[in-house]
């Protein structure tokens, strides 16, 4: 048996539901190994095919979805309209609704577990990928890992209704570093402040707030129509932040820079806001 490996095959950017943290944005780097016999070309599998086949399967599966633990106590799921849509609701031990969600079925990835973690999700992903490889490949092994970040970071979720791709899904997210420079010098204290403020945050575009009868009095209803269909989510207001603009990473960076300039008008601010791993936007504001 031979083993072929590809590191950094892709990054899975998604959100998942946790009973106490709520909707959590996450980013996992994917490394892959293929175990098998050499084919007539002396290969386990062509590198180009690995990237096309397995990366495409991951990117079109869990990536940019809301990942739900189907066996979580208190979480109820219902598929409607011939399986084209899904509803999810979580009620805590006191019976209070802490999360309600409705969307096209393709925007949700279900895992038969009671929690979402690297260890609980990996078998589901591996089982699917193992059905796609040629017969000489006996096993696909995944390594899922978080980016090593030396400094502050936060988890955020959002939805971009104008996006033509999967970013339009109302609950997808990222685990992102933040770098803030004050008058040309890195300000780690301010970075920590914003990372704490944005810990497990849902970023709302103001015009997407739906003023309807609340499911619970402290839940805010976010909803919109997008190319893939209708999306709605009800979340605790305390876990959200409202932007007057859309929540692209460019506008998130501008929101941070402008907020800092308003608080400290005598200083010059430069913000590097990341969207997951190794990508993001830069914004500047202030004197």
mmCIF file with all atom_site columns, C-alpha atoms in Angstrom, residues 78-241:
data_model
loop_
_atom_site.group_PDB
_atom_site.id
_atom_site.type_symbol
_atom_site.label_atom_id
_atom_site.label_alt_id
_atom_site.label_comp_id
_atom_site.label_asym_id
_atom_site.label_entity_id
_atom_site.label_seq_id
_atom_site.pdbx_PDB_ins_code
_atom_site.Cartn_x
_atom_site.Cartn_y
_atom_site.Cartn_z
_atom_site.occupancy
_atom_site.B_iso_or_equiv
_atom_site.pdbx_formal_charge
_atom_site.auth_seq_id
_atom_site.auth_comp_id
_atom_site.auth_asym_id
_atom_site.auth_atom_id
_atom_site.pdbx_PDB_model_num
ATOM 1   C CA . UNK A 1 78  ? -38.545 19.265 10.026 1.00 0.00 ? 78  UNK A CA 1
ATOM 2   C CA . UNK A 1 79  ? -38.145 18.997 6.267  1.00 0.00 ? 79  UNK A CA 1
ATOM 3   C CA . UNK A 1 80  ? -40.972 20.557 4.262  1.00 0.00 ? 80  UNK A CA 1
ATOM 4   C CA . UNK A 1 81  ? -42.081 21.025 0.665  1.00 0.00 ? 81  UNK A CA 1
ATOM 5   C CA . UNK A 1 82  ? -40.923 17.600 -0.524 1.00 0.00 ? 82  UNK A CA 1
ATOM 6   C CA . UNK A 1 83  ? -37.580 17.947 1.177  1.00 0.00 ? 83  UNK A CA 1
ATOM 7   C CA . UNK A 1 84  ? -36.730 21.240 -0.518 1.00 0.00 ? 84  UNK A CA 1
ATOM 8   C CA . UNK A 1 85  ? -36.829 23.263 2.721  1.00 0.00 ? 85  UNK A CA 1
ATOM 9   C CA . UNK A 1 86  ? -35.885 22.680 6.349  1.00 0.00 ? 86  UNK A CA 1
ATOM 10  C CA . UNK A 1 87  ? -36.927 24.117 9.697  1.00 0.00 ? 87  UNK A CA 1
ATOM 11  C CA . UNK A 1 88  ? -34.909 23.844 12.896 1.00 0.00 ? 88  UNK A CA 1
ATOM 12  C CA . UNK A 1 89  ? -35.663 24.967 16.425 1.00 0.00 ? 89  UNK A CA 1
ATOM 13  C CA . UNK A 1 90  ? -33.796 24.636 19.696 1.00 0.00 ? 90  UNK A CA 1
ATOM 14  C CA . UNK A 1 91  ? -35.449 24.903 23.102 1.00 0.00 ? 91  UNK A CA 1
ATOM 15  C CA . UNK A 1 92  ? -33.452 24.791 26.296 1.00 0.00 ? 92  UNK A CA 1
ATOM 16  C CA . UNK A 1 93  ? -34.204 22.721 29.411 1.00 0.00 ? 93  UNK A CA 1
ATOM 17  C CA . UNK A 1 94  ? -36.705 25.389 30.546 1.00 0.00 ? 94  UNK A CA 1
ATOM 18  C CA . UNK A 1 95  ? -38.563 25.153 27.255 1.00 0.00 ? 95  UNK A CA 1
ATOM 19  C CA . UNK A 1 96  ? -37.510 28.580 25.974 1.00 0.00 ? 96  UNK A CA 1
ATOM 20  C CA . UNK A 1 97  ? -36.766 28.930 22.277 1.00 0.00 ? 97  UNK A CA 1
ATOM 21  C CA . UNK A 1 98  ? -33.162 30.034 21.785 1.00 0.00 ? 98  UNK A CA 1
ATOM 22  C CA . UNK A 1 99  ? -32.894 29.459 18.030 1.00 0.00 ? 99  UNK A CA 1
ATOM 23  C CA . UNK A 1 100 ? -35.313 29.138 15.127 1.00 0.00 ? 100 UNK A CA 1
ATOM 24  C CA . UNK A 1 101 ? -34.268 28.701 11.509 1.00 0.00 ? 101 UNK A CA 1
ATOM 25  C CA . UNK A 1 102 ? -35.881 28.194 8.064  1.00 0.00 ? 102 UNK A CA 1
ATOM 26  C CA . UNK A 1 103 ? -34.128 27.889 4.706  1.00 0.00 ? 103 UNK A CA 1
ATOM 27  C CA . UNK A 1 104 ? -33.665 25.833 1.553  1.00 0.00 ? 104 UNK A CA 1
ATOM 28  C CA . UNK A 1 105 ? -32.534 22.308 2.505  1.00 0.00 ? 105 UNK A CA 1
ATOM 29  C CA . UNK A 1 106 ? -29.208 22.673 0.657  1.00 0.00 ? 106 UNK A CA 1
ATOM 30  C CA . UNK A 1 107 ? -28.092 25.389 3.096  1.00 0.00 ? 107 UNK A CA 1
ATOM 31  C CA . UNK A 1 108 ? -28.013 22.928 6.031  1.00 0.00 ? 108 UNK A CA 1
ATOM 32  C CA . UNK A 1 109 ? -25.578 20.072 6.654  1.00 0.00 ? 109 UNK A CA 1
ATOM 33  C CA . UNK A 1 110 ? -26.785 17.481 9.182  1.00 0.00 ? 110 UNK A CA 1
ATOM 34  C CA . UNK A 1 111 ? -24.428 15.352 11.251 1.00 0.00 ? 111 UNK A CA 1
ATOM 35  C CA . UNK A 1 112 ? -25.765 12.424 13.294 1.00 0.00 ? 112 UNK A CA 1
ATOM 36  C CA . UNK A 1 113 ? -24.217 13.539 16.558 1.00 0.00 ? 113 UNK A CA 1
ATOM 37  C CA . UNK A 1 114 ? -25.105 15.619 19.607 1.00 0.00 ? 114 UNK A CA 1
ATOM 38  C CA . UNK A 1 115 ? -22.266 18.108 19.124 1.00 0.00 ? 115 UNK A CA 1
ATOM 39  C CA . UNK A 1 116 ? -20.214 19.561 16.304 1.00 0.00 ? 116 UNK A CA 1
ATOM 40  C CA . UNK A 1 117 ? -16.459 19.086 16.517 1.00 0.00 ? 117 UNK A CA 1
ATOM 41  C CA . UNK A 1 118 ? -13.615 17.952 14.315 1.00 0.00 ? 118 UNK A CA 1
ATOM 42  C CA . UNK A 1 119 ? -13.851 14.435 15.737 1.00 0.00 ? 119 UNK A CA 1
ATOM 43  C CA . UNK A 1 120 ? -17.618 14.175 15.316 1.00 0.00 ? 120 UNK A CA 1
ATOM 44  C CA . UNK A 1 121 ? -17.745 15.556 11.766 1.00 0.00 ? 121 UNK A CA 1
ATOM 45  C CA . UNK A 1 122 ? -14.702 13.871 10.199 1.00 0.00 ? 122 UNK A CA 1
ATOM 46  C CA . UNK A 1 123 ? -16.251 10.347 9.842  1.00 0.00 ? 123 UNK A CA 1
ATOM 47  C CA . UNK A 1 124 ? -19.216 11.741 7.906  1.00 0.00 ? 124 UNK A CA 1
ATOM 48  C CA . UNK A 1 125 ? -16.958 13.615 5.477  1.00 0.00 ? 125 UNK A CA 1
ATOM 49  C CA . UNK A 1 126 ? -14.594 10.639 5.061  1.00 0.00 ? 126 UNK A CA 1
ATOM 50  C CA . UNK A 1 127 ? -17.480 8.244  4.381  1.00 0.00 ? 127 UNK A CA 1
ATOM 51  C CA . UNK A 1 128 ? -18.719 10.433 1.534  1.00 0.00 ? 128 UNK A CA 1
ATOM 52  C CA . UNK A 1 129 ? -15.286 10.951 -0.027 1.00 0.00 ? 129 UNK A CA 1
ATOM 53  C CA . UNK A 1 130 ? -14.567 7.217  0.088  1.00 0.00 ? 130 UNK A CA 1
ATOM 54  C CA . UNK A 1 131 ? -17.489 6.637  -2.284 1.00 0.00 ? 131 UNK A CA 1
ATOM 55  C CA . UNK A 1 132 ? -15.924 8.910  -4.923 1.00 0.00 ? 132 UNK A CA 1
ATOM 56  C CA . UNK A 1 133 ? -12.405 7.531  -5.396 1.00 0.00 ? 133 UNK A CA 1
ATOM 57  C CA . UNK A 1 134 ? -11.335 4.787  -7.857 1.00 0.00 ? 134 UNK A CA 1
ATOM 58  C CA . UNK A 1 135 ? -11.111 1.115  -6.821 1.00 0.00 ? 135 UNK A CA 1
ATOM 59  C CA . UNK A 1 136 ? -7.351  1.129  -6.254 1.00 0.00 ? 136 UNK A CA 1
ATOM 60  C CA . UNK A 1 137 ? -7.821  3.681  -3.446 1.00 0.00 ? 137 UNK A CA 1
ATOM 61  C CA . UNK A 1 138 ? -8.772  1.756  -0.310 1.00 0.00 ? 138 UNK A CA 1
ATOM 62  C CA . UNK A 1 139 ? -9.155  4.668  2.097  1.00 0.00 ? 139 UNK A CA 1
ATOM 63  C CA . UNK A 1 140 ? -9.465  8.447  2.211  1.00 0.00 ? 140 UNK A CA 1
ATOM 64  C CA . UNK A 1 141 ? -8.229  9.933  5.486  1.00 0.00 ? 141 UNK A CA 1
ATOM 65  C CA . UNK A 1 142 ? -8.938  13.545 6.422  1.00 0.00 ? 142 UNK A CA 1
ATOM 66  C CA . UNK A 1 143 ? -7.178  15.814 8.853  1.00 0.00 ? 143 UNK A CA 1
ATOM 67  C CA . UNK A 1 144 ? -9.280  18.797 9.889  1.00 0.00 ? 144 UNK A CA 1
ATOM 68  C CA . UNK A 1 145 ? -7.533  21.554 11.799 1.00 0.00 ? 145 UNK A CA 1
ATOM 69  C CA . UNK A 1 146 ? -7.942  25.134 12.890 1.00 0.00 ? 146 UNK A CA 1
ATOM 70  C CA . UNK A 1 147 ? -5.502  27.806 11.803 1.00 0.00 ? 147 UNK A CA 1
ATOM 71  C CA . UNK A 1 148 ? -2.803  28.509 14.385 1.00 0.00 ? 148 UNK A CA 1
ATOM 72  C CA . UNK A 1 149 ? -3.349  32.173 15.257 1.00 0.00 ? 149 UNK A CA 1
ATOM 73  C CA . UNK A 1 150 ? -0.789  34.044 17.320 1.00 0.00 ? 150 UNK A CA 1
ATOM 74  C CA . UNK A 1 151 ? -3.042  36.786 18.611 1.00 0.00 ? 151 UNK A CA 1
ATOM 75  C CA . UNK A 1 152 ? -6.731  37.668 18.967 1.00 0.00 ? 152 UNK A CA 1
ATOM 76  C CA . UNK A 1 153 ? -9.422  36.110 16.805 1.00 0.00 ? 153 UNK A CA 1
ATOM 77  C CA . UNK A 1 154 ? -13.193 35.780 16.796 1.00 0.00 ? 154 UNK A CA 1
ATOM 78  C CA . UNK A 1 155 ? -15.954 33.595 15.361 1.00 0.00 ? 155 UNK A CA 1
ATOM 79  C CA . UNK A 1 156 ? -18.591 35.376 13.306 1.00 0.00 ? 156 UNK A CA 1
ATOM 80  C CA . UNK A 1 157 ? -21.602 34.378 11.225 1.00 0.00 ? 157 UNK A CA 1
ATOM 81  C CA . UNK A 1 158 ? -23.545 36.285 8.601  1.00 0.00 ? 158 UNK A CA 1
ATOM 82  C CA . UNK A 1 159 ? -25.406 36.065 5.305  1.00 0.00 ? 159 UNK A CA 1
ATOM 83  C CA . UNK A 1 160 ? -24.997 38.048 2.092  1.00 0.00 ? 160 UNK A CA 1
ATOM 84  C CA . UNK A 1 161 ? -28.330 38.121 0.285  1.00 0.00 ? 161 UNK A CA 1
ATOM 85  C CA . UNK A 1 162 ? -26.897 39.810 -2.832 1.00 0.00 ? 162 UNK A CA 1
ATOM 86  C CA . UNK A 1 163 ? -24.181 37.205 -3.342 1.00 0.00 ? 163 UNK A CA 1
ATOM 87  C CA . UNK A 1 164 ? -24.648 34.919 -6.339 1.00 0.00 ? 164 UNK A CA 1
ATOM 88  C CA . UNK A 1 165 ? -22.904 31.982 -4.655 1.00 0.00 ? 165 UNK A CA 1
ATOM 89  C CA . UNK A 1 166 ? -23.278 30.164 -1.347 1.00 0.00 ? 166 UNK A CA 1
ATOM 90  C CA . UNK A 1 167 ? -22.380 33.245 0.728  1.00 0.00 ? 167 UNK A CA 1
ATOM 91  C CA . UNK A 1 168 ? -26.055 34.198 0.360  1.00 0.00 ? 168 UNK A CA 1
ATOM 92  C CA . UNK A 1 169 ? -26.898 31.505 2.938  1.00 0.00 ? 169 UNK A CA 1
ATOM 93  C CA . UNK A 1 170 ? -28.026 33.282 6.074  1.00 0.00 ? 170 UNK A CA 1
ATOM 94  C CA . UNK A 1 171 ? -25.989 31.262 8.575  1.00 0.00 ? 171 UNK A CA 1
ATOM 95  C CA . UNK A 1 172 ? -22.452 30.625 7.399  1.00 0.00 ? 172 UNK A CA 1
ATOM 96  C CA . UNK A 1 173 ? -19.344 31.975 9.023  1.00 0.00 ? 173 UNK A CA 1
ATOM 97  C CA . UNK A 1 174 ? -15.654 32.088 9.754  1.00 0.00 ? 174 UNK A CA 1
ATOM 98  C CA . UNK A 1 175 ? -13.021 31.908 12.472 1.00 0.00 ? 175 UNK A CA 1
ATOM 99  C CA . UNK A 1 176 ? -10.947 35.001 11.830 1.00 0.00 ? 176 UNK A CA 1
ATOM 100 C CA . UNK A 1 177 ? -7.911  36.816 13.126 1.00 0.00 ? 177 UNK A CA 1
ATOM 101 C CA . UNK A 1 178 ? -7.949  40.587 13.564 1.00 0.00 ? 178 UNK A CA 1
ATOM 102 C CA . UNK A 1 179 ? -5.029  43.008 13.234 1.00 0.00 ? 179 UNK A CA 1
ATOM 103 C CA . UNK A 1 180 ? -5.419  46.654 14.239 1.00 0.00 ? 180 UNK A CA 1
ATOM 104 C CA . UNK A 1 181 ? -2.787  49.371 13.842 1.00 0.00 ? 181 UNK A CA 1
ATOM 105 C CA . UNK A 1 182 ? -2.968  52.656 15.733 1.00 0.00 ? 182 UNK A CA 1
ATOM 106 C CA . UNK A 1 183 ? -0.817  55.401 14.242 1.00 0.00 ? 183 UNK A CA 1
ATOM 107 C CA . UNK A 1 184 ? 1.223   52.750 12.453 1.00 0.00 ? 184 UNK A CA 1
ATOM 108 C CA . UNK A 1 185 ? 1.770   50.540 15.513 1.00 0.00 ? 185 UNK A CA 1
ATOM 109 C CA . UNK A 1 186 ? 0.040   47.251 16.270 1.00 0.00 ? 186 UNK A CA 1
ATOM 110 C CA . UNK A 1 187 ? -2.440  47.720 19.138 1.00 0.00 ? 187 UNK A CA 1
ATOM 111 C CA . UNK A 1 188 ? -3.027  44.271 20.630 1.00 0.00 ? 188 UNK A CA 1
ATOM 112 C CA . UNK A 1 189 ? -5.155  45.623 23.464 1.00 0.00 ? 189 UNK A CA 1
ATOM 113 C CA . UNK A 1 190 ? -7.702  47.066 21.049 1.00 0.00 ? 190 UNK A CA 1
ATOM 114 C CA . UNK A 1 191 ? -7.529  43.831 19.043 1.00 0.00 ? 191 UNK A CA 1
ATOM 115 C CA . UNK A 1 192 ? -8.425  41.850 22.154 1.00 0.00 ? 192 UNK A CA 1
ATOM 116 C CA . UNK A 1 193 ? -11.306 44.205 22.912 1.00 0.00 ? 193 UNK A CA 1
ATOM 117 C CA . UNK A 1 194 ? -12.858 43.701 19.478 1.00 0.00 ? 194 UNK A CA 1
ATOM 118 C CA . UNK A 1 195 ? -12.173 39.962 19.484 1.00 0.00 ? 195 UNK A CA 1
ATOM 119 C CA . UNK A 1 196 ? -14.029 39.695 22.787 1.00 0.00 ? 196 UNK A CA 1
ATOM 120 C CA . UNK A 1 197 ? -16.870 41.861 21.495 1.00 0.00 ? 197 UNK A CA 1
ATOM 121 C CA . UNK A 1 198 ? -17.185 39.745 18.345 1.00 0.00 ? 198 UNK A CA 1
ATOM 122 C CA . UNK A 1 199 ? -16.809 36.367 20.041 1.00 0.00 ? 199 UNK A CA 1
ATOM 123 C CA . UNK A 1 200 ? -19.497 34.087 18.501 1.00 0.00 ? 200 UNK A CA 1
ATOM 124 C CA . UNK A 1 201 ? -21.208 37.123 16.973 1.00 0.00 ? 201 UNK A CA 1
ATOM 125 C CA . UNK A 1 202 ? -23.857 37.217 14.263 1.00 0.00 ? 202 UNK A CA 1
ATOM 126 C CA . UNK A 1 203 ? -23.448 40.321 12.084 1.00 0.00 ? 203 UNK A CA 1
ATOM 127 C CA . UNK A 1 204 ? -26.774 41.711 10.863 1.00 0.00 ? 204 UNK A CA 1
ATOM 128 C CA . UNK A 1 205 ? -27.396 44.013 7.937  1.00 0.00 ? 205 UNK A CA 1
ATOM 129 C CA . UNK A 1 206 ? -29.899 46.491 9.392  1.00 0.00 ? 206 UNK A CA 1
ATOM 130 C CA . UNK A 1 207 ? -32.340 46.254 6.488  1.00 0.00 ? 207 UNK A CA 1
ATOM 131 C CA . UNK A 1 208 ? -32.575 42.472 6.994  1.00 0.00 ? 208 UNK A CA 1
ATOM 132 C CA . UNK A 1 209 ? -34.248 42.809 10.403 1.00 0.00 ? 209 UNK A CA 1
ATOM 133 C CA . UNK A 1 210 ? -37.847 41.610 10.126 1.00 0.00 ? 210 UNK A CA 1
ATOM 134 C CA . UNK A 1 211 ? -40.240 43.387 12.483 1.00 0.00 ? 211 UNK A CA 1
ATOM 135 C CA . UNK A 1 212 ? -42.581 40.462 13.078 1.00 0.00 ? 212 UNK A CA 1
ATOM 136 C CA . UNK A 1 213 ? -44.122 38.827 16.131 1.00 0.00 ? 213 UNK A CA 1
ATOM 137 C CA . UNK A 1 214 ? -41.105 37.432 18.000 1.00 0.00 ? 214 UNK A CA 1
ATOM 138 C CA . UNK A 1 215 ? -40.729 33.733 18.741 1.00 0.00 ? 215 UNK A CA 1
ATOM 139 C CA . UNK A 1 216 ? -39.320 34.878 22.096 1.00 0.00 ? 216 UNK A CA 1
ATOM 140 C CA . UNK A 1 217 ? -39.123 38.469 23.328 1.00 0.00 ? 217 UNK A CA 1
ATOM 141 C CA . UNK A 1 218 ? -35.307 38.617 23.267 1.00 0.00 ? 218 UNK A CA 1
ATOM 142 C CA . UNK A 1 219 ? -34.895 37.051 19.816 1.00 0.00 ? 219 UNK A CA 1
ATOM 143 C CA . UNK A 1 220 ? -34.305 39.154 16.733 1.00 0.00 ? 220 UNK A CA 1
ATOM 144 C CA . UNK A 1 221 ? -35.704 37.960 13.397 1.00 0.00 ? 221 UNK A CA 1
ATOM 145 C CA . UNK A 1 222 ? -33.379 38.253 10.392 1.00 0.00 ? 222 UNK A CA 1
ATOM 146 C CA . UNK A 1 223 ? -34.727 37.323 6.984  1.00 0.00 ? 223 UNK A CA 1
ATOM 147 C CA . UNK A 1 224 ? -34.430 37.920 3.264  1.00 0.00 ? 224 UNK A CA 1
ATOM 148 C CA . UNK A 1 225 ? -35.082 36.529 -0.199 1.00 0.00 ? 225 UNK A CA 1
ATOM 149 C CA . UNK A 1 226 ? -32.018 35.498 -2.202 1.00 0.00 ? 226 UNK A CA 1
ATOM 150 C CA . UNK A 1 227 ? -31.316 33.622 -5.408 1.00 0.00 ? 227 UNK A CA 1
ATOM 151 C CA . UNK A 1 228 ? -31.407 30.240 -3.624 1.00 0.00 ? 228 UNK A CA 1
ATOM 152 C CA . UNK A 1 229 ? -34.706 31.018 -1.874 1.00 0.00 ? 229 UNK A CA 1
ATOM 153 C CA . UNK A 1 230 ? -36.107 32.421 1.351  1.00 0.00 ? 230 UNK A CA 1
ATOM 154 C CA . UNK A 1 231 ? -33.914 32.511 4.483  1.00 0.00 ? 231 UNK A CA 1
ATOM 155 C CA . UNK A 1 232 ? -34.997 33.311 8.064  1.00 0.00 ? 232 UNK A CA 1
ATOM 156 C CA . UNK A 1 233 ? -33.331 32.970 11.447 1.00 0.00 ? 233 UNK A CA 1
ATOM 157 C CA . UNK A 1 234 ? -34.292 34.051 14.972 1.00 0.00 ? 234 UNK A CA 1
ATOM 158 C CA . UNK A 1 235 ? -31.342 34.637 17.332 1.00 0.00 ? 235 UNK A CA 1
ATOM 159 C CA . UNK A 1 236 ? -30.784 36.133 20.797 1.00 0.00 ? 236 UNK A CA 1
ATOM 160 C CA . UNK A 1 237 ? -30.306 39.864 20.267 1.00 0.00 ? 237 UNK A CA 1
ATOM 161 C CA . UNK A 1 238 ? -27.376 39.897 22.707 1.00 0.00 ? 238 UNK A CA 1
ATOM 162 C CA . UNK A 1 239 ? -25.337 37.707 20.333 1.00 0.00 ? 239 UNK A CA 1
ATOM 163 C CA . UNK A 1 240 ? -25.724 40.059 17.352 1.00 0.00 ? 240 UNK A CA 1
ATOM 164 C CA . UNK A 1 241 ? -24.298 43.326 16.073 1.00 0.00 ? 241 UNK A CA 1
#
